[in-house]
PDB file of C-alpha atoms in Angstrom:
ATOM      1  CA  MET A   1     111.630 147.423 116.420  1.00  0.00           C
ATOM      2  CA  ALA A   2     108.890 149.852 115.292  1.00  0.00           C
ATOM      3  CA  ASP A   3     105.684 148.873 113.539  1.00  0.00           C
ATOM      4  CA  THR A   4     105.524 149.306 109.771  1.00  0.00           C
ATOM      5  CA  ILE A   5     102.684 150.934 107.847  1.00  0.00           C
ATOM      6  CA  ALA A   6     101.854 149.297 104.509  1.00  0.00           C
ATOM      7  CA  HIS A   7      99.487 150.779 101.915  1.00  0.00           C
ATOM      8  CA  ARG A   8      97.515 148.158 100.016  1.00  0.00           C
ATOM      9  CA  THR A   9      94.205 147.639  98.245  1.00  0.00           C
ATOM     10  CA  CYS A  10      91.690 145.235  99.704  1.00  0.00           C
ATOM     11  CA  PRO A  11      91.525 141.954  97.730  1.00  0.00           C
ATOM     12  CA  ILE A  12      88.215 140.732  99.165  1.00  0.00           C
ATOM     13  CA  CYS A  13      85.706 142.305  96.758  1.00  0.00           C
ATOM     14  CA  GLN A  14      85.545 144.378  93.580  1.00  0.00           C
ATOM     15  CA  SER A  15      85.532 147.741  95.409  1.00  0.00           C
ATOM     16  CA  VAL A  16      89.328 147.534  95.983  1.00  0.00           C
ATOM     17  CA  CYS A  17      89.283 149.955  98.926  1.00  0.00           C
ATOM     18  CA  GLY A  18      92.565 151.545  99.978  1.00  0.00           C
ATOM     19  CA  LEU A  19      93.981 150.120 103.212  1.00  0.00           C
ATOM     20  CA  ARG A  20      96.587 151.179 105.754  1.00  0.00           C
ATOM     21  CA  LEU A  21      97.918 148.025 107.409  1.00  0.00           C
ATOM     22  CA  THR A  22     100.030 148.136 110.543  1.00  0.00           C
ATOM     23  CA  LEU A  23     102.528 145.266 110.623  1.00  0.00           C
ATOM     24  CA  ASP A  24     104.578 144.196 113.623  1.00  0.00           C
ATOM     25  CA  ASP A  25     108.246 143.212 113.396  1.00  0.00           C
ATOM     26  CA  THR A  26     107.251 139.665 112.331  1.00  0.00           C
ATOM     27  CA  SER A  27     105.072 141.048 109.475  1.00  0.00           C
ATOM     28  CA  HIS A  28     101.799 140.074 111.159  1.00  0.00           C
ATOM     29  CA  VAL A  29      98.899 142.459 110.610  1.00  0.00           C
ATOM     30  CA  THR A  30      98.104 144.213 113.891  1.00  0.00           C
ATOM     31  CA  SER A  31      95.530 146.713 112.593  1.00  0.00           C
ATOM     32  CA  VAL A  32      93.630 147.549 109.430  1.00  0.00           C
ATOM     33  CA  HIS A  33      92.236 151.011 108.661  1.00  0.00           C
ATOM     34  CA  GLY A  34      90.927 152.748 105.588  1.00  0.00           C
ATOM     35  CA  ASP A  35      93.499 154.882 103.792  1.00  0.00           C
ATOM     36  CA  PRO A  36      92.263 158.492 103.854  1.00  0.00           C
ATOM     37  CA  ASP A  37      94.635 159.311 100.969  1.00  0.00           C
ATOM     38  CA  ASP A  38      93.063 156.713  98.650  1.00  0.00           C
ATOM     39  CA  PRO A  39      91.348 158.671  95.848  1.00  0.00           C
ATOM     40  CA  PHE A  40      88.453 156.216  95.478  1.00  0.00           C
ATOM     41  CA  SER A  41      87.552 154.937  98.951  1.00  0.00           C
ATOM     42  CA  LYS A  42      88.715 158.089 100.821  1.00  0.00           C
ATOM     43  CA  GLY A  43      89.312 156.150 104.048  1.00  0.00           C
ATOM     44  CA  TYR A  44      86.161 154.013 103.956  1.00  0.00           C
ATOM     45  CA  ILE A  45      86.409 150.236 104.348  1.00  0.00           C
ATOM     46  CA  CYS A  46      83.652 147.709 104.873  1.00  0.00           C
ATOM     47  CA  PRO A  47      83.589 145.119 107.698  1.00  0.00           C
ATOM     48  CA  LYS A  48      85.130 142.545 105.344  1.00  0.00           C
ATOM     49  CA  GLY A  49      88.141 144.769 104.724  1.00  0.00           C
ATOM     50  CA  ALA A  50      88.480 145.567 108.413  1.00  0.00           C
ATOM     51  CA  SER A  51      88.779 141.835 109.155  1.00  0.00           C
ATOM     52  CA  LEU A  52      91.638 141.315 106.682  1.00  0.00           C
ATOM     53  CA  GLY A  53      94.207 140.722 109.451  1.00  0.00           C
ATOM     54  CA  ARG A  54      92.145 137.928 110.995  1.00  0.00           C
ATOM     55  CA  ILE A  55      91.544 136.371 107.576  1.00  0.00           C
ATOM     56  CA  ASP A  56      95.283 136.413 106.842  1.00  0.00           C
ATOM     57  CA  GLU A  57      96.058 134.661 110.142  1.00  0.00           C
ATOM     58  CA  ASP A  58      93.214 132.108 109.957  1.00  0.00           C
ATOM     59  CA  PRO A  59      94.701 128.633 110.470  1.00  0.00           C
ATOM     60  CA  ASP A  60      92.095 127.172 108.070  1.00  0.00           C
ATOM     61  CA  ARG A  61      93.097 129.507 105.222  1.00  0.00           C
ATOM     62  CA  LEU A  62      94.320 127.731 102.103  1.00  0.00           C
ATOM     63  CA  ARG A  63      97.984 128.528 101.536  1.00  0.00           C
ATOM     64  CA  VAL A  64      98.802 126.041  98.767  1.00  0.00           C
ATOM     65  CA  PRO A  65      96.738 124.629  95.859  1.00  0.00           C
ATOM     66  CA  MET A  66      94.483 121.731  96.783  1.00  0.00           C
ATOM     67  CA  LYS A  67      94.863 120.004  93.419  1.00  0.00           C
ATOM     68  CA  ILE A  68      97.733 119.857  90.977  1.00  0.00           C
ATOM     69  CA  GLY A  69      96.730 120.799  87.409  1.00  0.00           C
ATOM     70  CA  ARG A  70      97.006 118.600  84.341  1.00  0.00           C
ATOM     71  CA  GLY A  71     100.404 117.471  83.241  1.00  0.00           C
ATOM     72  CA  HIS A  72     101.931 117.541  86.737  1.00  0.00           C
TER      73      HIS A  72
END
């Protein structure tokens, strides 16, 4: 199966740079690049954005809430 290209905005900081993510057939991020077609970032991403794939796969990343809110 071929890799998929996904266009997203970076969620790490307030700059919301445009990203081009390459996903393998199991939807894991295999590469992260700036999106040259993004009108604001014009293909630029910072080192934080470039590490988005590793952050997503980090085994220590929180995936569920740590505390249930009031009334639950």
